[in-house]
Tab-separated table of C-alpha atoms and ligand atoms in Angstrom:
chain	number	residue	atom	x	y	z
P	1	UNK	CA	-14.816	-23.026	-8.918
P	2	UNK	CA	-14.331	-19.654	-8.789
P	3	UNK	CA	-11.596	-18.155	-10.614
P	4	UNK	CA	-10.871	-14.307	-9.762
P	5	UNK	CA	-8.748	-13.185	-12.744
P	6	UNK	CA	-6.322	-10.564	-11.257
P	7	UNK	CA	-4.215	-7.992	-12.836
P	8	UNK	CA	-0.888	-6.882	-10.523
P	9	UNK	CA	0.285	-3.157	-11.632
P	10	UNK	CA	3.930	-2.301	-9.941
P	11	UNK	CA	4.217	-5.166	-9.343
P	12	UNK	CA	7.493	-5.077	-7.297
P	13	UNK	CA	8.734	-7.995	-6.419
P	14	UNK	CA	5.310	-9.864	-6.200
P	15	UNK	CA	4.120	-8.957	-2.761
P	16	UNK	CA	0.749	-8.735	-3.705
P	17	UNK	CA	0.929	-12.127	-5.793
P	18	UNK	CA	2.479	-14.356	-2.827
P	19	UNK	CA	-0.289	-13.152	-0.989
P	20	UNK	CA	-3.053	-13.224	-2.838
P	21	UNK	CA	-1.383	-17.493	-4.264
P	22	UNK	CA	-1.531	-17.923	0.061
P	23	UNK	CA	-5.333	-17.162	0.383
P	24	UNK	CA	-7.931	-19.753	1.670
P	25	UNK	CA	-9.460	-21.254	-1.398
P	26	UNK	CA	-7.322	-20.514	-4.090
P	27	UNK	CA	-9.293	-18.244	-6.014
P	28	UNK	CA	-6.441	-16.041	-7.580
P	29	UNK	CA	-4.819	-15.779	-11.110
P	30	UNK	CA	-2.520	-13.707	-11.560
P	31	UNK	CA	-2.468	-12.988	-15.011
P	32	UNK	CA	-1.109	-10.064	-16.222
P	33	UNK	CA	1.910	-8.027	-14.481
P	34	UNK	CA	3.466	-4.700	-15.078
P	35	UNK	CA	6.728	-3.734	-13.218
P	36	UNK	CA	9.717	-1.005	-14.838
P	37	UNK	CA	12.069	0.222	-12.275
P	38	UNK	CA	12.367	3.602	-14.460
P	39	UNK	CA	15.630	4.598	-16.610
P	40	UNK	CA	16.965	1.689	-15.306
P	41	UNK	CA	19.174	-1.313	-17.014
P	42	UNK	CA	18.991	-3.542	-14.791
P	43	UNK	CA	15.941	-4.754	-14.288
P	44	UNK	CA	16.570	-6.299	-10.869
P	45	UNK	CA	12.489	-6.890	-9.148
P	46	UNK	CA	11.288	-8.077	-12.516
P	47	UNK	CA	14.200	-10.550	-13.171
P	48	UNK	CA	13.429	-11.302	-9.147
P	49	UNK	CA	9.357	-11.846	-10.307
P	50	UNK	CA	10.227	-13.643	-13.647
P	51	UNK	CA	12.604	-16.696	-11.564
P	52	UNK	CA	9.471	-17.197	-9.243
P	53	UNK	CA	6.657	-16.958	-11.642
P	54	UNK	CA	5.916	-18.741	-14.611
P	55	UNK	CA	2.197	-18.681	-14.781
P	56	UNK	CA	-0.165	-15.638	-16.802
P	57	UNK	CA	1.927	-12.252	-18.635
P	58	UNK	CA	5.085	-10.111	-17.642
P	59	UNK	CA	4.835	-7.237	-18.621
P	60	UNK	CA	7.850	-5.158	-18.873
P	61	UNK	CA	7.887	-1.111	-20.127
P	62	UNK	CA	6.830	1.769	-18.936
P	63	UNK	CA	3.194	0.855	-17.385
P	64	UNK	CA	2.555	4.764	-19.795
P	65	UNK	CA	3.107	3.048	-22.520
P	66	UNK	CA	1.170	-0.213	-22.374
P	67	UNK	CA	-2.048	-0.581	-24.933
P	68	UNK	CA	-6.070	0.647	-24.218
P	69	UNK	CA	-6.294	-2.908	-26.083
P	70	UNK	CA	-3.821	-4.534	-23.639
P	71	UNK	CA	-5.046	-3.295	-21.027
P	72	UNK	CA	-8.963	-3.953	-22.249
P	73	UNK	CA	-7.106	-7.977	-23.272
P	74	UNK	CA	-6.475	-9.102	-20.063
P	75	UNK	CA	-9.740	-9.532	-19.018
P	76	UNK	CA	-8.841	-8.851	-15.217
P	77	UNK	CA	-11.973	-9.214	-11.961
P	78	UNK	CA	-9.294	-7.293	-10.092
P	79	UNK	CA	-6.991	-4.767	-10.090
P	80	UNK	CA	-4.391	-5.000	-7.395
P	81	UNK	CA	-1.132	-2.670	-7.294
P	82	UNK	CA	1.154	-0.086	-4.551
P	83	UNK	CA	1.714	2.884	-6.101
P	84	UNK	CA	3.348	6.602	-5.457
P	85	UNK	CA	1.903	9.629	-3.041
P	86	UNK	CA	2.086	11.711	-6.328
P	87	UNK	CA	0.750	15.549	-7.118
P	88	UNK	CA	-3.202	14.068	-8.961
P	89	UNK	CA	-5.021	18.105	-9.075
P	90	UNK	CA	-5.951	17.900	-11.903
P	91	UNK	CA	-7.112	20.917	-15.039
P	92	UNK	CA	-9.981	20.899	-16.973
P	93	UNK	CA	-8.557	19.966	-20.861
P	94	UNK	CA	-7.572	22.700	-23.379
P	95	UNK	CA	-10.623	22.292	-25.765
P	96	UNK	CA	-12.764	22.356	-22.354
P	97	UNK	CA	-15.675	20.339	-23.146
P	98	UNK	CA	-13.465	17.426	-23.902
P	99	UNK	CA	-12.457	16.485	-20.216
P	100	UNK	CA	-10.004	16.714	-17.619
P	101	UNK	CA	-6.372	16.517	-17.699
P	102	UNK	CA	-4.271	14.997	-14.520
P	103	UNK	CA	-0.106	15.729	-14.776
P	104	UNK	CA	2.658	12.976	-16.526
P	105	UNK	CA	3.407	10.866	-15.316
P	106	UNK	CA	1.553	10.337	-12.260
P	107	UNK	CA	0.359	6.931	-11.858
P	108	UNK	CA	-2.689	6.691	-10.525
P	109	UNK	CA	-4.068	8.140	-13.468
P	110	UNK	CA	-2.999	5.244	-15.896
P	111	UNK	CA	-4.121	3.037	-12.889
P	112	UNK	CA	-8.326	4.627	-13.659
P	113	UNK	CA	-6.782	4.245	-17.992
P	114	UNK	CA	-7.316	0.342	-16.691
P	115	UNK	CA	-10.505	0.628	-14.635
P	116	UNK	CA	-11.388	1.795	-18.284
P	117	UNK	CA	-10.416	-0.811	-20.173
P	118	UNK	CA	-11.546	-3.509	-18.027
P	119	UNK	CA	-13.883	-2.536	-15.279
P	120	UNK	CA	-13.268	-4.914	-12.856
P	121	UNK	CA	-15.517	-6.594	-9.955
P	122	UNK	CA	-12.567	-5.765	-7.295
P	123	UNK	CA	-9.411	-2.687	-6.582
P	124	UNK	CA	-7.120	-3.674	-4.290
P	125	UNK	CA	-4.760	-0.658	-3.724
P	126	UNK	CA	-2.246	0.131	-1.154
P	127	UNK	CA	-0.020	3.770	-1.011
P	128	UNK	CA	2.014	5.979	2.022
P	129	UNK	CA	-0.822	7.168	5.384
P	130	UNK	CA	0.184	10.364	3.854
P	131	UNK	CA	-2.612	10.450	0.725
P	132	UNK	CA	-4.497	10.670	3.207
P	133	UNK	CA	-3.561	13.993	3.735
P	134	UNK	CA	-2.018	15.473	0.714
P	135	UNK	CA	-0.579	17.657	-0.087
P	136	UNK	CA	-0.332	20.019	3.578
P	137	UNK	CA	-1.634	23.280	1.309
P	138	UNK	CA	-4.699	21.430	0.381
P	139	UNK	CA	-5.865	18.529	2.668
P	140	UNK	CA	-7.046	15.352	1.465
P	141	UNK	CA	-7.510	17.130	-1.736
P	142	UNK	CA	-5.605	14.211	-3.196
P	143	UNK	CA	-7.104	12.052	-1.915
P	144	UNK	CA	-10.544	13.634	-2.807
P	145	UNK	CA	-9.548	13.636	-6.637
P	146	UNK	CA	-9.256	10.195	-5.779
P	147	UNK	CA	-12.561	9.042	-4.291
P	148	UNK	CA	-14.143	10.970	-7.007
P	149	UNK	CA	-12.698	9.442	-10.099
P	150	UNK	CA	-13.294	5.850	-8.705
P	151	UNK	CA	-16.953	7.740	-7.995
P	152	UNK	CA	-17.658	8.715	-11.298
P	153	UNK	CA	-16.611	4.692	-12.611
P	154	UNK	CA	-19.255	3.520	-10.621
P	155	UNK	CA	-16.668	1.605	-7.544
P	156	UNK	CA	-17.613	2.188	-3.878
P	157	UNK	CA	-14.221	2.922	-2.170
P	158	UNK	CA	-13.602	1.501	1.358
P	159	UNK	CA	-9.803	2.494	2.265
P	160	UNK	CA	-8.175	1.281	6.294
P	161	UNK	CA	-5.061	2.515	7.613
P	162	UNK	CA	-3.370	0.119	8.639
P	163	UNK	CA	0.271	-0.566	10.661
P	164	UNK	CA	1.849	-4.445	9.919
P	165	UNK	CA	2.616	-4.811	13.775
P	166	UNK	CA	-1.318	-3.631	14.954
P	167	UNK	CA	-2.474	-7.197	13.442
P	168	UNK	CA	0.453	-9.429	14.411
P	169	UNK	CA	3.132	-8.926	12.327
P	170	UNK	CA	7.001	-7.997	13.233
P	171	UNK	CA	7.524	-4.452	12.041
P	172	UNK	CA	5.333	-1.353	12.082
P	173	UNK	CA	5.026	-0.396	9.420
P	174	UNK	CA	1.740	1.802	8.118
P	175	UNK	CA	0.071	1.615	5.080
P	176	UNK	CA	-2.983	2.729	3.745
P	177	UNK	CA	-5.107	-0.154	2.091
P	178	UNK	CA	-7.718	0.894	-0.360
P	179	UNK	CA	-10.704	-1.836	-1.477
P	180	UNK	CA	-12.967	-0.490	-4.800
P	181	UNK	CA	-16.020	-2.620	-6.503
P	182	UNK	CA	-18.688	-1.782	-8.698
P	183	UNK	CA	-22.186	-0.582	-6.683
P	184	UNK	CA	-24.153	-2.738	-9.319
P	185	UNK	CA	-22.529	-5.881	-9.134
P	186	UNK	CA	-23.915	-8.212	-5.465
P	187	UNK	CA	-21.255	-7.384	-3.371
P	188	UNK	CA	-22.059	-4.028	-4.516
P	189	UNK	CA	-25.792	-4.432	-3.941
P	190	UNK	CA	-25.624	-6.371	-0.404
P	191	UNK	CA	-23.484	-4.259	1.110
P	192	UNK	CA	-25.832	-1.517	0.783
P	193	UNK	CA	-27.682	-2.945	3.072
P	194	UNK	CA	-25.747	-1.591	6.708
P	195	UNK	CA	-25.424	2.063	7.373
P	196	UNK	CA	-22.329	3.371	6.468
P	197	UNK	CA	-21.547	3.205	10.613
P	198	UNK	CA	-21.373	-0.173	10.423
P	199	UNK	CA	-19.010	-1.075	7.148
P	200	UNK	CA	-16.595	0.426	9.388
P	201	UNK	CA	-17.028	-1.045	12.294
P	202	UNK	CA	-18.116	-4.234	11.256
P	203	UNK	CA	-19.621	-5.389	8.422
P	204	UNK	CA	-17.290	-3.697	5.779
P	205	UNK	CA	-13.968	-5.684	4.614
P	206	UNK	CA	-10.754	-3.822	6.963
P	207	UNK	CA	-14.030	-4.470	9.568
P	208	UNK	CA	-13.954	-8.319	9.189
P	209	UNK	CA	-10.180	-8.955	7.722
P	210	UNK	CA	-8.417	-6.315	10.730
P	211	UNK	CA	-11.880	-5.756	13.584
P	212	UNK	CA	-11.231	-2.716	15.766
P	213	UNK	CA	-13.924	-1.368	18.543
P	214	UNK	CA	-16.636	-0.422	17.943
P	215	UNK	CA	-15.695	3.461	19.460
P	216	UNK	CA	-14.102	5.896	17.669
P	217	UNK	CA	-10.990	7.319	18.976
P	218	UNK	CA	-11.371	10.631	19.966
P	219	UNK	CA	-14.614	11.159	18.771
P	220	UNK	CA	-13.206	11.984	15.350
P	221	UNK	CA	-15.266	11.315	13.005
P	222	UNK	CA	-16.345	13.250	10.055
P	223	UNK	CA	-18.573	13.681	6.713
P	224	UNK	CA	-18.344	14.602	3.575
P	225	UNK	CA	-20.541	15.030	0.403
P	226	UNK	CA	-17.325	14.008	-2.743
P	227	UNK	CA	-18.151	16.223	-6.019
P	228	UNK	CA	-18.585	14.635	-9.318
P	229	UNK	CA	-16.861	17.568	-10.589
P	230	UNK	CA	-13.869	16.624	-10.549
P	231	UNK	CA	-11.704	19.552	-11.339
P	232	UNK	CA	-13.945	21.050	-9.079
P	233	UNK	CA	-12.574	18.668	-5.333
P	234	UNK	CA	-9.087	19.272	-7.351
P	235	UNK	CA	-9.638	23.635	-7.728
P	236	UNK	CA	-11.736	23.447	-3.579
P	237	UNK	CA	-11.542	20.567	-2.097
P	238	UNK	CA	-9.863	20.548	1.211
P	239	UNK	CA	-10.660	17.947	3.996
P	240	UNK	CA	-9.683	16.053	6.976
P	241	UNK	CA	-9.923	11.810	6.029
P	242	UNK	CA	-9.098	9.851	9.375
P	243	UNK	CA	-7.455	6.291	9.065
P	244	UNK	CA	-10.415	4.855	7.657
P	245	UNK	CA	-13.990	5.451	6.291
P	246	UNK	CA	-16.371	4.542	2.868
P	247	UNK	CA	-17.320	6.343	0.398
P	248	UNK	CA	-21.067	5.127	-1.155
P	249	UNK	CA	-22.571	7.634	-4.808
P	250	UNK	CA	-20.438	9.961	-3.191
P	251	UNK	CA	-21.459	9.823	0.107
P	252	UNK	CA	-18.380	10.324	2.472
P	253	UNK	CA	-18.125	8.936	6.836
P	254	UNK	CA	-14.755	8.574	7.965
P	255	UNK	CA	-13.647	7.354	11.184
P	256	UNK	CA	-10.705	7.287	13.760
P	257	UNK	CA	-10.482	3.348	14.847
P	258	UNK	CA	-8.744	1.274	17.253
P	259	UNK	CA	-7.355	-1.621	15.936
P	260	UNK	CA	-8.443	-4.779	18.160
P	261	UNK	CA	-3.966	-5.375	18.662
P	262	UNK	CA	-3.399	-8.131	18.338
P	263	UNK	CA	0.116	-9.827	19.472
P	264	UNK	CA	2.819	-8.442	17.174
P	265	UNK	CA	6.510	-10.437	16.275
P	266	UNK	CA	9.514	-8.426	17.284
P	267	UNK	CA	12.482	-7.761	16.095
P	268	UNK	CA	14.395	-10.114	17.863
P	269	UNK	CA	12.275	-12.863	16.815
P	270	UNK	CA	12.834	-12.658	13.547
P	271	UNK	CA	16.947	-12.192	13.201
P	272	UNK	CA	19.206	-14.886	12.063
P	273	UNK	CA	21.671	-17.168	14.050
P	274	UNK	CA	25.368	-16.366	14.744
P	275	UNK	CA	25.609	-14.096	12.089
P	276	UNK	CA	28.841	-12.694	10.476
P	277	UNK	CA	28.482	-11.449	6.988
P	278	UNK	CA	26.850	-8.170	8.389
P	279	UNK	CA	28.676	-6.583	11.007
P	280	UNK	CA	29.771	-3.262	11.213
P	281	UNK	CA	33.497	-1.892	10.570
P	282	UNK	CA	34.262	0.272	13.549
P	283	UNK	CA	34.584	3.258	11.879
P	284	UNK	CA	30.652	3.458	10.317
P	285	UNK	CA	29.844	2.304	13.994
P	286	UNK	CA	31.232	5.906	15.276
P	287	UNK	CA	28.460	6.681	11.677
P	288	UNK	CA	25.318	5.350	12.929
P	289	UNK	CA	26.028	6.257	16.648
P	290	UNK	CA	26.409	9.630	15.388
P	291	UNK	CA	23.618	9.846	12.996
P	292	UNK	CA	20.933	8.694	16.160
P	293	UNK	CA	21.747	10.561	18.119
P	294	UNK	CA	21.004	13.955	19.126
P	295	UNK	CA	21.827	17.615	16.759
P	296	UNK	CA	21.650	21.061	17.038
P	297	UNK	CA	23.979	22.493	13.953
P	298	UNK	CA	24.377	25.775	12.288
P	299	UNK	CA	23.360	25.283	8.921
P	300	UNK	CA	22.840	28.852	6.624
P	301	UNK	CA	20.136	28.873	4.456
P	302	UNK	CA	20.404	29.764	-0.129
P	303	UNK	CA	19.656	33.144	1.692
P	304	UNK	CA	22.883	33.797	4.042
P	305	UNK	CA	19.802	33.617	7.199
P	306	UNK	CA	21.610	31.636	9.906
P	307	UNK	CA	19.618	28.568	11.081
P	308	UNK	CA	19.499	25.595	14.346
P	309	UNK	CA	18.731	22.620	12.654
P	310	UNK	CA	18.348	20.231	15.548
P	311	UNK	CA	17.128	16.554	15.757
P	312	UNK	CA	16.225	14.203	19.071
P	313	UNK	CA	18.009	11.032	20.294
P	314	UNK	CA	17.058	8.167	18.732
P	315	UNK	CA	17.689	4.481	20.614
P	316	UNK	CA	21.402	3.890	20.444
P	317	UNK	CA	21.082	0.731	18.682
P	318	UNK	CA	17.875	-0.748	17.854
P	319	UNK	CA	15.217	-2.432	20.071
P	320	UNK	CA	14.995	-6.652	19.700
P	321	UNK	CA	12.052	-7.099	21.978
P	322	UNK	CA	9.839	-4.739	20.381
P	323	UNK	CA	8.744	-5.001	16.610
P	324	UNK	CA	10.773	-3.511	14.335
P	325	UNK	CA	10.525	0.084	11.976
P	326	UNK	CA	9.530	0.930	9.092
P	327	UNK	CA	12.083	0.178	6.744
P	328	UNK	CA	12.607	1.827	3.276
P	329	UNK	CA	14.608	1.623	0.286
P	330	UNK	CA	17.720	3.188	1.373
P	331	UNK	CA	17.735	-0.032	3.833
P	332	UNK	CA	21.453	-0.657	2.349
P	333	UNK	CA	23.296	2.513	3.099
P	334	UNK	CA	24.515	4.140	5.873
P	335	UNK	CA	21.355	6.265	7.855
P	336	UNK	CA	19.615	7.226	10.242
P	337	UNK	CA	16.142	5.533	8.931
P	338	UNK	CA	18.628	2.701	8.432
P	339	UNK	CA	18.637	-0.739	11.565
P	340	UNK	CA	21.431	-0.373	14.071
P	341	UNK	CA	21.562	-3.544	15.202
P	342	UNK	CA	23.577	-5.070	18.685
P	343	UNK	CA	23.774	-8.572	18.387
P	344	UNK	CA	25.543	-10.931	21.565
P	345	UNK	CA	27.478	-7.224	21.997
P	346	UNK	CA	28.052	-6.620	18.298
P	347	UNK	CA	27.120	-4.283	16.146
P	348	UNK	CA	25.902	-5.149	12.351
P	349	UNK	CA	22.316	-4.705	10.379
P	350	UNK	CA	19.713	-6.226	9.010
P	351	UNK	CA	20.932	-9.716	6.602
P	352	UNK	CA	18.149	-9.518	3.197
P	353	UNK	CA	16.668	-12.433	4.399
P	354	UNK	CA	15.694	-10.364	7.614
P	355	UNK	CA	14.590	-7.208	6.093
P	356	UNK	CA	12.664	-9.953	3.862
P	357	UNK	CA	10.615	-11.734	6.730
P	358	UNK	CA	9.765	-8.435	8.309
P	359	UNK	CA	7.062	-8.237	5.322
P	360	UNK	CA	6.771	-11.895	5.386
P	361	UNK	CA	8.090	-12.621	3.105
P	362	UNK	CA	9.493	-16.463	1.887
P	363	UNK	CA	13.585	-16.556	2.435
P	364	UNK	CA	15.951	-15.709	-0.067
P	365	UNK	CA	12.974	-14.493	-2.256
P	366	UNK	CA	15.126	-10.990	-3.637
P	367	UNK	CA	18.972	-13.099	-3.793
P	368	UNK	CA	18.434	-13.140	-7.178
P	369	UNK	CA	20.318	-9.858	-7.865
P	370	UNK	CA	22.862	-7.668	-5.066
P	371	UNK	CA	22.470	-6.862	-1.192
P	372	UNK	CA	22.102	-3.130	-2.075
P	373	UNK	CA	19.357	-4.331	-4.329
P	374	UNK	CA	17.834	-6.325	-1.860
P	375	UNK	CA	17.111	-4.197	0.003
P	376	UNK	CA	15.884	-1.256	-2.023
P	377	UNK	CA	13.150	-4.355	-3.300
P	378	UNK	CA	12.332	-4.871	0.250
P	379	UNK	CA	12.033	-0.788	1.674
P	380	UNK	CA	9.333	-0.327	-1.192
P	381	UNK	CA	7.397	-4.440	-0.694
P	382	UNK	CA	4.354	-4.952	1.257
P	383	UNK	CA	3.598	-7.055	4.226
P	384	UNK	CA	2.618	-10.172	2.459
P	385	UNK	CA	0.435	-11.629	5.732
P	386	UNK	CA	-2.299	-8.641	5.127
P	387	UNK	CA	-2.564	-8.965	2.166
P	388	UNK	CA	-3.367	-12.745	2.036
P	389	UNK	CA	-6.318	-11.813	5.511
P	390	UNK	CA	-7.876	-9.673	2.234
P	391	UNK	CA	-7.739	-12.107	-0.545
P	392	UNK	CA	-9.312	-13.931	2.534
P	393	UNK	CA	-12.078	-11.675	2.812
P	394	UNK	CA	-12.631	-11.525	-1.410
P	395	UNK	CA	-13.739	-14.518	-1.793
P	396	UNK	CA	-15.485	-14.841	1.257
P	397	UNK	CA	-17.340	-11.774	-0.603
P	398	UNK	CA	-16.720	-14.105	-3.979
P	399	UNK	CA	-18.762	-17.449	-2.149
P	400	UNK	CA	-22.266	-14.986	-1.240
P	401	UNK	CA	-21.967	-13.447	-4.546
P	402	UNK	CA	-22.169	-17.475	-5.365
P	403	UNK	CA	-24.584	-17.821	-3.208
P	404	UNK	CA	-26.585	-15.412	-3.839
P	405	UNK	CA	-26.693	-16.079	-7.515
P	406	UNK	CA	-28.128	-19.366	-6.909
P	407	UNK	CA	-31.324	-18.694	-4.616
P	408	UNK	CA	-31.595	-16.073	-7.582
P	409	UNK	CA	-31.810	-19.104	-10.352
P	410	UNK	CA	-34.227	-20.626	-8.016
P	411	UNK	CA	-36.896	-18.988	-8.162
S	1	SAM	C1	5.412	0.082	-4.283
S	1	SAM	S1	7.172	-0.109	-5.343
S	1	SAM	C2	5.331	-1.557	-5.218
S	1	SAM	C3	5.850	-2.971	-4.696
S	1	SAM	C4	5.009	-4.084	-4.811
S	1	SAM	N1	4.130	-3.748	-4.036
S	1	SAM	C5	6.527	-5.273	-3.867
S	1	SAM	O1	5.861	-6.030	-3.026
S	1	SAM	O2	7.264	-5.638	-4.384
S	1	SAM	C6	6.073	0.501	-6.695
S	1	SAM	C7	7.013	-0.571	-8.427
S	1	SAM	O3	6.345	0.793	-9.110
S	1	SAM	C8	7.419	0.290	-10.279
S	1	SAM	N2	7.285	1.127	-10.853
S	1	SAM	C9	6.887	3.317	-11.282
S	1	SAM	N3	7.522	3.691	-11.658
S	1	SAM	C10	6.849	2.897	-13.022
S	1	SAM	C11	5.905	2.932	-14.547
S	1	SAM	N4	6.417	4.150	-15.036
S	1	SAM	N5	6.295	1.376	-15.089
S	1	SAM	C12	5.914	0.398	-14.002
S	1	SAM	N6	5.771	0.412	-12.815
S	1	SAM	C13	7.348	1.874	-12.381
S	1	SAM	C14	8.136	0.370	-9.653
S	1	SAM	O4	9.866	0.034	-10.123
S	1	SAM	C15	8.565	-0.303	-7.819
S	1	SAM	O5	8.285	-1.453	-8.038
């Protein structure tokens, strides 16, 4: 049976891997994983990863320190990874013709280096949805630089912003997923029969994994061409990318699509029973209530200018009959964004197991580390069932590729 060899970058506690190892056809083999928490002596996420997965190489160093040779030797068919939204602008190198230079420490350029060293069939990347709009002074530039770079490397790209709760999950967590495939290989050739619009609505990977209505939201449809000159894109490009899109050979179509909503799980449904350890002491209850309440506070800026900071109120506690709000890495602290529950008339926070359930991880996945880190890692992680759905579609693509290949052999 076909095996898809995978490198998992920025692996965290292994959300991509759990999702891919749960697919129908069992095709994915994660042969190389890298996870390194900058400037931390104890590597909680890496240790957790290693405690669950034995096969493949586990690398615990800064991805920038991994050599080209080590990357090349992985011989993978697919690269997956969730990476930060940073400044992707580039400049021409000082020695001009020799190429371009991105800012140091920007992890996207490490993904590019991995691609250059392995030229895999597929890419599956995840980021915050803000990536499509960044930076605010030149909207869409960073995603434009990304598309231009991947286009140059020979990849066509589909993307979709997915709110996990819209497709049956327990958390409102909105992330952009980016699927790339080499345009000169079988899938690239097969899908090129369809119009860009058909790919977004019906034929593309995301359309099949996460169906959408066949009309745009508020007629939001835009087209553009991405220049092959990455520096030019970095300096000039500004464009409004919508939540769904495709780039083929530099030609971009983007549409604001509407999900075919599936019934979500509610926060109440994933709660553990008889929880006593996570109750909140009186003084912290008041702090939570204050943080969630409406405010208008007189503040003074650094230059001595006085202004009012104001924010609206939130519901007194988190609704148990709705999917949960997005979990952040600060979930383990007393914070406005931290979940604040009232269960059976008692106030409490989420338990680490509930945090794992909100992301679709198995219970106790992160029990190798202190609670605060468990919440931190879940704030960083992704909603696992989404990856399984995407993985199932990639397996379908591979099976169709095999059929095309065996038909060709018959002639
Ligand atoms: C958004 S999280 C990915 C979480 C992961 N998808 C999961 O399910 O747990 C990004 C990860 O990249 C790691 N990271 C940050 N800088 C890194 C670097 N320079 N090299 C390797 N890993 C890095 C962080 O420690 C973090 O775990």
